[in-house]
mmCIF file of N, CA and C in Angstrom:
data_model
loop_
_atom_site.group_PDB
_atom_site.id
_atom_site.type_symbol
_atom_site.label_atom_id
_atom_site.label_comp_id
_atom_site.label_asym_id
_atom_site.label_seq_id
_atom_site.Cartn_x
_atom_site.Cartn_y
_atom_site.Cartn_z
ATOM 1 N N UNK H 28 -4.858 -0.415 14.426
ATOM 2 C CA UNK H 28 -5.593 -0.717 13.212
ATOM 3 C C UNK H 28 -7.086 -0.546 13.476
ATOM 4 N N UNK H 29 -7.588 0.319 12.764
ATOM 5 C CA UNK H 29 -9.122 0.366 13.010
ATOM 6 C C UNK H 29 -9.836 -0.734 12.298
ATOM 7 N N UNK H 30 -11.114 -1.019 13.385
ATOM 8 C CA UNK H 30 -11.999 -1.927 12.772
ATOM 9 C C UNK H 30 -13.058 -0.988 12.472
ATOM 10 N N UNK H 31 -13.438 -0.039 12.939
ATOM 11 C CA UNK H 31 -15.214 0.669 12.773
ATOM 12 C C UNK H 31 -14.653 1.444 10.790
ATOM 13 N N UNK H 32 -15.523 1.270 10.648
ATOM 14 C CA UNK H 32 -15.404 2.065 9.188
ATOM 15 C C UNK H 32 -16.525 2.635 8.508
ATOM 16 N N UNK H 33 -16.922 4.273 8.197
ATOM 17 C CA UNK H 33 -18.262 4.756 7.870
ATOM 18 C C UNK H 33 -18.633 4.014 6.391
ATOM 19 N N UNK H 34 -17.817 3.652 6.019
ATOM 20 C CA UNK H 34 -18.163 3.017 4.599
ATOM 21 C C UNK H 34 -19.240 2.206 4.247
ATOM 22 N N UNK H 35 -19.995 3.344 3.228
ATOM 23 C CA UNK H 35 -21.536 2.748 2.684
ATOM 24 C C UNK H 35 -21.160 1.726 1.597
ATOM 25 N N UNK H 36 -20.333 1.320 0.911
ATOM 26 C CA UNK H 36 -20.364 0.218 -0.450
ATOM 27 C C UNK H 36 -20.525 1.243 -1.055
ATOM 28 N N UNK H 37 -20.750 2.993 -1.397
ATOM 29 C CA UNK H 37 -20.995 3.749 -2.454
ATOM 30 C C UNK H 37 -19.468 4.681 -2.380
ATOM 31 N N UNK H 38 -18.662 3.843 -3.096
ATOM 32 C CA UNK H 38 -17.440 4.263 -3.575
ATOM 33 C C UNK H 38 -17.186 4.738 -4.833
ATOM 34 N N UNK H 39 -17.562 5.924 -5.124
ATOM 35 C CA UNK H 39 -17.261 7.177 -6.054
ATOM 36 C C UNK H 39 -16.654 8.635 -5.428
ATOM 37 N N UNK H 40 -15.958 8.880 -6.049
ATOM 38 C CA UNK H 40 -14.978 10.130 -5.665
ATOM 39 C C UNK H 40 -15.698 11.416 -6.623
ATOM 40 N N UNK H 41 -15.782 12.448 -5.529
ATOM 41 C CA UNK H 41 -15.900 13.937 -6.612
ATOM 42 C C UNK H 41 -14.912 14.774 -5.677
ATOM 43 N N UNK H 42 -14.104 14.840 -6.841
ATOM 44 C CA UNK H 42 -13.142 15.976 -6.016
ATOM 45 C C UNK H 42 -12.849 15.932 -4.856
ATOM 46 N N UNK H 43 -12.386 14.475 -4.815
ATOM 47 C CA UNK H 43 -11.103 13.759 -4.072
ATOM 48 C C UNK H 43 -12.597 13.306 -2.726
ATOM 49 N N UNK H 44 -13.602 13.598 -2.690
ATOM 50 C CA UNK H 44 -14.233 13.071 -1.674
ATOM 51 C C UNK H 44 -15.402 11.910 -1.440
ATOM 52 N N UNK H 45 -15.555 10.448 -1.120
ATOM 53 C CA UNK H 45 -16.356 9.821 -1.592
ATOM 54 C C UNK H 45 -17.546 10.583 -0.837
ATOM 55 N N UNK H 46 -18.299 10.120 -2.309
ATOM 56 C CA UNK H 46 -19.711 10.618 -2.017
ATOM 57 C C UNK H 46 -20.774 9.498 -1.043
ATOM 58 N N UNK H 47 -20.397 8.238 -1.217
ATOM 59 C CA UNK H 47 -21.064 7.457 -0.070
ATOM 60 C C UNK H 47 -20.887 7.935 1.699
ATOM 61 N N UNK H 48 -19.246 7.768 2.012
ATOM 62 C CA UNK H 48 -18.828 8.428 3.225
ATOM 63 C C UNK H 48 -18.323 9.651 3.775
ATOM 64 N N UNK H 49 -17.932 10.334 2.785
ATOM 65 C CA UNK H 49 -17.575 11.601 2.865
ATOM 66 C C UNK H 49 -16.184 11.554 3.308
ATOM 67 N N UNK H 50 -15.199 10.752 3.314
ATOM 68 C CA UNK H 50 -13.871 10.689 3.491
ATOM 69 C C UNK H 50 -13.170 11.061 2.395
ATOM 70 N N UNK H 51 -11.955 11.681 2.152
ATOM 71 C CA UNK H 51 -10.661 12.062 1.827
ATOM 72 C C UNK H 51 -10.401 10.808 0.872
ATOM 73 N N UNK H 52 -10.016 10.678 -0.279
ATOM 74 C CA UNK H 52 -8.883 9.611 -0.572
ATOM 75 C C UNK H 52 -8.045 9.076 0.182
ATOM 76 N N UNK H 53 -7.012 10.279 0.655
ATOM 77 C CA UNK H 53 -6.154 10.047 1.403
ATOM 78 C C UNK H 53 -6.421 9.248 2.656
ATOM 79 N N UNK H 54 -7.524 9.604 3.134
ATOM 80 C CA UNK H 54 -8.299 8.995 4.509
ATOM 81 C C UNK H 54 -8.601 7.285 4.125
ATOM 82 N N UNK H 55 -8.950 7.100 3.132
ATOM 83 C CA UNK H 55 -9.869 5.739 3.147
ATOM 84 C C UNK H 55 -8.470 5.006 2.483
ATOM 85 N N UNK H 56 -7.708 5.605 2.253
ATOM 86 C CA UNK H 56 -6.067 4.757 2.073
ATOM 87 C C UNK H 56 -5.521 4.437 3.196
ATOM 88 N N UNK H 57 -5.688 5.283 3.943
ATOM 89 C CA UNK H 57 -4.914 5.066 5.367
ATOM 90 C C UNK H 57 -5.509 4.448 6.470
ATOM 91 N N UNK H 58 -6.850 4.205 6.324
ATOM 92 C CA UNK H 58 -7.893 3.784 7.360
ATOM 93 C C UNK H 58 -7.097 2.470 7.838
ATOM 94 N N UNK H 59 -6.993 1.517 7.362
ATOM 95 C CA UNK H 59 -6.856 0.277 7.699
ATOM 96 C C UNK H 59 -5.403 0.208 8.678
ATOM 97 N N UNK H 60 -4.521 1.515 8.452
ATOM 98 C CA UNK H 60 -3.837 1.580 9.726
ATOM 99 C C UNK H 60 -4.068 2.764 10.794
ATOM 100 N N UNK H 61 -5.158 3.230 10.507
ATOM 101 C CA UNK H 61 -5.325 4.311 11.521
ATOM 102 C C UNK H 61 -5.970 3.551 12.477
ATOM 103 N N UNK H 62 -5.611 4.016 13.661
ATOM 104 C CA UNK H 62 -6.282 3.358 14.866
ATOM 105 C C UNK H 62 -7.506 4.161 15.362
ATOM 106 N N UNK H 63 -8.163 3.483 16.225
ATOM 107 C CA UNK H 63 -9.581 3.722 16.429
ATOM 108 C C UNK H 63 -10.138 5.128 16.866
ATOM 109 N N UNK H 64 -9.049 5.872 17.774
ATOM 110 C CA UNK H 64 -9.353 6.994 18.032
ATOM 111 C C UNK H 64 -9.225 8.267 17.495
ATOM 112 N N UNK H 65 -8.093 7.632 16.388
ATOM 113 C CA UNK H 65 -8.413 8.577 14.939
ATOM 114 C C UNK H 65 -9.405 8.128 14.390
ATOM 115 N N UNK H 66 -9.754 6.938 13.667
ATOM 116 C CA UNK H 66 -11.139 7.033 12.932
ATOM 117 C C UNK H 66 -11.970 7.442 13.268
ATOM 118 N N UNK H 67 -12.282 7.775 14.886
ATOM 119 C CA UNK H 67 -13.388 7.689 15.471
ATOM 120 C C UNK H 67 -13.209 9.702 15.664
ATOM 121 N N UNK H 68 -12.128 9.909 15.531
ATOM 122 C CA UNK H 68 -12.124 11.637 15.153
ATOM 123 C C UNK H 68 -12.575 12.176 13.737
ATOM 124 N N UNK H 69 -12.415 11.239 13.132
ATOM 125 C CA UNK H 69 -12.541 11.801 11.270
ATOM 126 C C UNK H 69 -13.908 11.169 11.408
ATOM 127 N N UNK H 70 -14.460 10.205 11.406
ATOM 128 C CA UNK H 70 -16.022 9.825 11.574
ATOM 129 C C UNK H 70 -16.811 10.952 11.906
ATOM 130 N N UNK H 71 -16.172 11.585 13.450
ATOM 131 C CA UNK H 71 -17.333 12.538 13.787
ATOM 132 C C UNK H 71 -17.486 13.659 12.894
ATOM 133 N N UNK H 72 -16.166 14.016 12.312
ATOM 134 C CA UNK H 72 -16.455 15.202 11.594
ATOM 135 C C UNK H 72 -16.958 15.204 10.316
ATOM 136 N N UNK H 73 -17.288 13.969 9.963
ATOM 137 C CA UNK H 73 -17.806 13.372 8.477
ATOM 138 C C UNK H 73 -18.785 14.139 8.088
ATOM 139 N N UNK H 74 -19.776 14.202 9.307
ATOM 140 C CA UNK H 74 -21.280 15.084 8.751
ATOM 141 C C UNK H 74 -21.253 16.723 8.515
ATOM 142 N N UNK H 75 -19.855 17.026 8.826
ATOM 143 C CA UNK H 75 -20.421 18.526 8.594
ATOM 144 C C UNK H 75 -19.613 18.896 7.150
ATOM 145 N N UNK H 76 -18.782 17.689 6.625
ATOM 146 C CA UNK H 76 -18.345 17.940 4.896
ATOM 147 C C UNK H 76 -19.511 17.558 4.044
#
C-alpha cells in the first residue's frame, strides 16, 4: 500500500488526466493499493506527461 502520493488537492480531469498531478484515472484509483515502488515508478514519469 503506498503512502507517498504526488497529489496537489487540484483534482480536475481533462481527458482522463488530472491536471493538478498528472496521473491516469485509472492510476489515482488504484494508488491506495499500489505499493511504493510502483508509485514511486509512475511519480517519476509524471513530469514528462
Amino acid at each position: 500500500m503506498s503512502q507517498i502520493s504526488p497529489c496537489t488537492k487540484v483534482c480536475r480531469l481533462d481527458s482522463g488526466i488530472c491536471l493538478g498531478c498528472f496521473r491516469t484515472s485509472s492510476e489515482i484509483s488504484m494508488w491506495p493499493i499500489l505499493s511504493d515502488d510502483t508509485a514511486r515508478k509512475i511519480i517519476a514519469e509524471l513530469p514528462s506527461r
